Amino acid sequence: MSNPTTTTTTSWINSANGHPDFPLQNLPLGIFSLNGDTARGGVAIGDQVLDIKAAVELGLFEGEAATAAKAASEASLNHFFSLSAATRKAFRAALTHLLQDGSTDKTRIEQSQASLLHPQDRCTMHLPASIGDYTDFYVGIHHANNVGKLFRPDNPLLPNYKHVPIGYHGRASSIVNTGTDITRPKGQTCPPGADAPQFGPSKRLDFELELGIWIGTGNEMGQPIPISDAPEHFAGLCLLNDWSARDIQAWEYQPLGPFLAKNFASTVSPWVITAEALEPFRTAQPARPEGDPQPLPYLLDQKDQQLGACDIQLEVLLCTEKMRNEGMAPVSISVSNSLNMYWSVAQMIAHHTVGGCNLRPGDLLGSGTISGPEPSQLGSMLELTEGGKSSIELPSGETRTFLEDGDEVILTGRCCKDGYPSIGFGECRGIIKPTV
Amino acid sequence: MSNPTTTTTTSWINSANGHPDFPLQNLPLGIFSLNGDTARGGVAIGDQVLDIKAAVELGLFEGEAATAAKAASEASLNHFFSLSAATRKAFRAALTHLLQDGSTDKTRIEQSQASLLHPQDRCTMHLPASIGDYTDFYVGIHHANNVGKLFRPDNPLLPNYKHVPIGYHGRASSIVNTGTDITRPKGQTCPPGADAPQFGPSKRLDFELELGIWIGTGNEMGQPIPISDAPEHFAGLCLLNDWSARDIQAWEYQPLGPFLAKNFASTVSPWVITAEALEPFRTAQPARPEGDPQPLPYLLDQKDQQLGACDIQLEVLLCTEKMRNEGMAPVSISVSNSLNMYWSVAQMIAHHTVGGCNLRPGDLLGSGTISGPEPSQLGSMLELTEGGKSSIELPSGETRTFLEDGDEVILTGRCCKDGYPSIGFGECRGIIKPTV
């Protein structure tokens, strides 16, 4: 369901109009609390958070939207995600009505403003949902190519890549919200030429620029989701930093894949950007170059192909401890775009369930690292420094091959389009703390 | 805490004495319901289940044991697992007192027998806990060797194997209780020599004979569990069948490990066999052959080494549809033993958390396939038929290279020792249903 009427609509909440991230056209959901009170659902609008629980108590929603609002007022969005896409969309429509210029509810809301609207900078954000299972995909084809080149210069992309949306299971328990400190992991590493492995803090700590996909309704075990139904099960996107310890990874990953190299922490941004908010930024560019193999039928949906990929501008910023101490701003070290994803969200959902695996509301899928084709568009230090061979120069005079203690990594995402308000993801940040 | 006094102690519940699986010395916990009523905790004793909820309501427990009993009476054991090992042990001690010959509570229990004791064959068993995360290890060294040989005849065991307890993340949502039908998964496969992958039902469907490890208290993120503390976090064992689609696995697993080949289903047995029940069956055999590398200090605990590995006899039985129709009993196709595990439970827990990953109560670790060194001791069809080259002959005149629709696989586990009652795991079974 597109909302063409809202393209130029403004909100009576002034800070929303022209807000680079949270205009009326975005309306992302998250879980917040204030001064340590109970966590509940909220909607970002301008520099404010609309308190869904308070709005429900004031009776601002009716019918299907009220059902959804009640679910979204809980301490996690799992119940909300479990609702049908139609019910979730009814809630979005009701929110738009409430908050747009000329809303008949404006006066009622303003009278209860103290309980209904909270300044975002006073809110503590929490994980949007209790994550049952986390799966990380590998759909950033340039990343797959770049990493492949480091290991297999002659044959970087494996034969299955253009047929299979490659994915693997990750760790749900250690997914944390933006702003959570990341402790440098200790582990086994075996430098080239060493006789035996060593144990100690990782020396090749890295970030990965990814998108996270929140699962909506989900499926019963043994009942695959056909690709044409996949949009029903897609609740929204976030930013995801899949922190990685490359030296631990290199030693442990054969033959069953990464384990401790990844499971010490992954960071997500707090707002769930809905499929409806993203819809205007889908662009019907061909999903794959001419000459690439046609996907198997279970991965092919005409409508999905026509709508195309999402055009989300992604950026990685770095701020070292020295830069913070000297009052310097974080510096951009990479810009990329979600158009570099070889497989679509619908393809990932269809593939994940085709063998019968069940997805549950609040499950999280990672896209895998989204690098672009250019040297300035790489989504990890591993790629930016060619496996540690080169280094990044920072305005503080420092250099980096991998992340040092005190470094803060900040991921951002924003959709921009002529004649349409931009919508943003908010931040996904974390500071590296030394091993204890 | 050992219970030497219970070695020869008998129960006033007659069926427990001489019971091959559930004598007084076992007392495993599970979640059951009766005629569709509310699921709650129970203890297997002989051919009965002691209803913990009813026992709590009757006031049969006091102090620390009452705290534990109340937690164990809930609809899942997660809360019980989260308690300290000391509290869980107090509950076991109280249970032993209640159920042993000469118990002062015998009369009270018998008066309420209808609500307190239920015949096991009338109980429906459920998953013991809500599983937050599932990790599968690879500690069966003969399995690693056998599978390695199929792929790399000259170099079957990778250089990291004897240093790193290799593991990878699995899927929690599709773990099911014994007796749940398993639908043959569809997926992509690419037979040797084929130009492009095909899509269809797996033709190389397999079982894997594993033990499952239930996590108790768990740790905070960033705070590794030292190996000496690992026993505190080990709540008990179960049997685990990690169903695997070998043809899907072969095509998808590079470079990030198995995904759809494993996540369509894993089956667990319903009873949690506690560390205390298993303690008499630990045997101080050297954990690794002479000449093997010494584990790094974080994986080495003197007490764990001295106690040694658990001696659990494992068996795989197969029953085809034809055999069932002809009234034939399931036939044993493999016997193995948990002594074939190269790494101990404590080593797995210490390794899993050493980089800071948090374990939560009710998380499940798989051991990986536990094969023995002999041809009759292999824990998967892949090994039993040398990758499908040979076949298994069945008493029905049928043969098998991999599993066919209608086949039932049954895993059993039992600890036996001279002068001590045997304790058993109950069954872990599932029938293969055709793809829908």
Coordinates of C-alpha atoms in Angstrom, one line a residue, chain A residues 153-312:
Chain A
P153 CA 42.8 -14.4 -5.9
D154 CA 42.0 -16.4 -9.1
N155 CA 38.5 -17.4 -8.1
P156 CA 37.0 -14.9 -5.7
L157 CA 33.3 -15.7 -6.1
L158 CA 32.4 -19.3 -5.3
P159 CA 30.2 -21.2 -7.9
N160 CA 27.1 -21.1 -5.7
Y161 CA 27.1 -17.3 -5.1
K162 CA 24.8 -16.3 -8.0
H163 CA 22.4 -19.2 -7.3
V164 CA 22.1 -19.3 -3.6
P165 CA 21.5 -16.4 -1.2
I166 CA 24.3 -17.6 1.1
G167 CA 23.5 -17.2 4.7
Y168 CA 24.5 -18.7 8.1
H169 CA 23.1 -18.7 11.6
G170 CA 24.4 -16.0 14.0
R171 CA 24.1 -15.4 17.7
A172 CA 20.9 -13.7 19.0
S173 CA 21.9 -13.3 22.7
S174 CA 24.7 -10.8 22.0
I175 CA 22.8 -8.4 19.8
V176 CA 22.8 -5.0 21.5
N177 CA 21.3 -1.6 21.0
T178 CA 23.2 1.4 19.7
G179 CA 25.5 3.0 22.2
T180 CA 26.4 -0.3 24.0
D181 CA 30.1 -0.5 24.6
I182 CA 31.9 -3.4 22.8
T183 CA 34.5 -5.3 24.7
R184 CA 37.4 -6.4 22.5
P185 CA 37.2 -10.2 22.4
K186 CA 39.9 -12.6 23.5
G187 CA 40.4 -15.7 21.6
Q188 CA 42.7 -18.2 19.7
T189 CA 44.6 -16.9 16.8
C190 CA 47.3 -18.6 14.7
P191 CA 49.4 -16.1 12.8
P192 CA 50.8 -17.3 9.4
G193 CA 53.9 -19.5 10.0
A194 CA 53.2 -20.0 13.7
D195 CA 53.6 -23.6 15.1
A196 CA 50.7 -23.4 17.5
P197 CA 47.9 -21.0 18.3
Q198 CA 48.1 -18.1 20.7
F199 CA 45.5 -16.7 23.1
G200 CA 44.9 -13.1 23.7
P201 CA 42.9 -10.0 22.7
S202 CA 42.0 -9.8 19.0
K203 CA 44.4 -7.7 17.0
R204 CA 42.3 -7.4 13.9
L205 CA 39.0 -6.1 15.2
D206 CA 36.6 -4.9 12.5
F207 CA 33.1 -3.6 11.8
E208 CA 30.7 -4.7 9.1
L209 CA 28.3 -2.3 7.5
E210 CA 25.0 -4.2 7.2
L211 CA 21.2 -3.7 7.1
G212 CA 19.1 -5.7 9.5
I213 CA 15.7 -7.1 8.4
W214 CA 13.0 -7.5 11.1
I215 CA 10.7 -10.4 10.5
G216 CA 6.9 -9.8 10.8
T217 CA 4.3 -12.5 10.9
G218 CA 6.5 -15.5 10.1
N219 CA 5.6 -19.1 9.1
E220 CA 5.0 -22.5 10.6
M221 CA 7.7 -25.1 10.4
G222 CA 7.4 -27.1 7.2
Q223 CA 5.5 -24.3 5.4
P224 CA 7.8 -22.3 3.3
I225 CA 6.9 -18.6 2.5
P226 CA 6.4 -18.3 -1.3
I227 CA 8.4 -15.3 -2.6
S228 CA 5.2 -13.5 -3.6
D229 CA 4.1 -13.6 0.1
A230 CA 7.4 -12.5 1.4
P231 CA 6.5 -8.8 1.8
E232 CA 3.8 -9.8 4.3
H233 CA 6.5 -11.1 6.6
F234 CA 8.9 -8.1 6.3
A235 CA 8.3 -5.7 9.2
G236 CA 11.1 -3.3 8.6
L237 CA 14.8 -2.5 8.4
C238 CA 17.5 -1.2 10.7
L239 CA 21.3 -0.7 10.6
L240 CA 23.5 -3.5 11.8
N241 CA 27.1 -3.6 12.7
D242 CA 28.3 -7.2 12.7
W243 CA 31.5 -6.7 14.7
S244 CA 34.1 -9.2 13.6
A245 CA 37.5 -10.4 14.9
R246 CA 39.4 -11.3 11.7
D247 CA 42.3 -13.0 13.3
I248 CA 40.0 -15.3 15.4
Q249 CA 37.9 -15.8 12.3
A250 CA 40.8 -16.9 10.1
W251 CA 41.8 -19.6 12.6
E252 CA 38.4 -21.0 13.6
Y253 CA 36.2 -20.8 10.5
Q254 CA 37.2 -24.0 8.8
P255 CA 35.1 -26.1 8.2
L256 CA 31.9 -24.8 9.7
G257 CA 32.0 -21.0 9.4
P258 CA 32.6 -18.1 11.8
F259 CA 31.7 -18.6 15.5
L260 CA 33.5 -16.7 18.2
A261 CA 34.8 -14.2 15.6
K262 CA 31.3 -12.8 15.4
N263 CA 29.3 -13.8 18.5
F264 CA 30.8 -11.4 21.0
A265 CA 28.5 -8.6 19.8
S266 CA 26.4 -7.2 17.0
T267 CA 24.9 -3.7 17.2
V268 CA 21.5 -2.5 15.8
S269 CA 20.0 0.9 15.4
P270 CA 16.9 1.4 17.5
W271 CA 14.2 2.4 14.9
V272 CA 12.4 0.0 12.7
I273 CA 12.0 1.6 9.3
T274 CA 8.9 0.1 7.7
A275 CA 8.5 -1.3 4.3
E276 CA 5.8 1.4 3.6
A277 CA 8.3 4.2 4.5
L278 CA 10.9 2.7 2.2
E279 CA 8.5 2.0 -0.7
P280 CA 9.1 5.4 -2.5
F281 CA 12.8 4.6 -2.6
R282 CA 12.6 1.3 -4.4
T283 CA 14.1 1.6 -7.8
A284 CA 13.5 -0.8 -10.7
Q285 CA 17.2 -1.2 -11.6
P286 CA 17.9 -4.7 -12.8
A287 CA 18.7 -6.8 -9.7
R288 CA 21.6 -8.5 -11.5
P289 CA 23.8 -7.7 -14.5
E290 CA 23.0 -9.1 -17.9
G291 CA 24.4 -12.6 -18.4
D292 CA 24.1 -13.6 -14.8
P293 CA 22.2 -16.9 -14.2
Q294 CA 18.5 -16.6 -13.8
P295 CA 17.4 -17.4 -10.2
L296 CA 15.5 -20.6 -9.7
P297 CA 11.7 -20.1 -9.8
Y298 CA 11.3 -20.1 -6.0
L299 CA 13.5 -17.0 -5.9
L300 CA 11.8 -15.2 -8.7
D301 CA 8.9 -12.8 -8.3
Q302 CA 7.9 -10.5 -11.1
K303 CA 6.6 -7.8 -8.8
D304 CA 9.6 -8.0 -6.6
Q305 CA 11.9 -7.6 -9.6
Q306 CA 9.9 -4.7 -11.0
L307 CA 9.9 -2.8 -7.6
G308 CA 13.6 -3.5 -7.5
A309 CA 16.0 -2.8 -4.7
C310 CA 15.9 -0.2 -2.0
D311 CA 18.0 2.9 -2.6
I312 CA 19.5 3.6 0.9

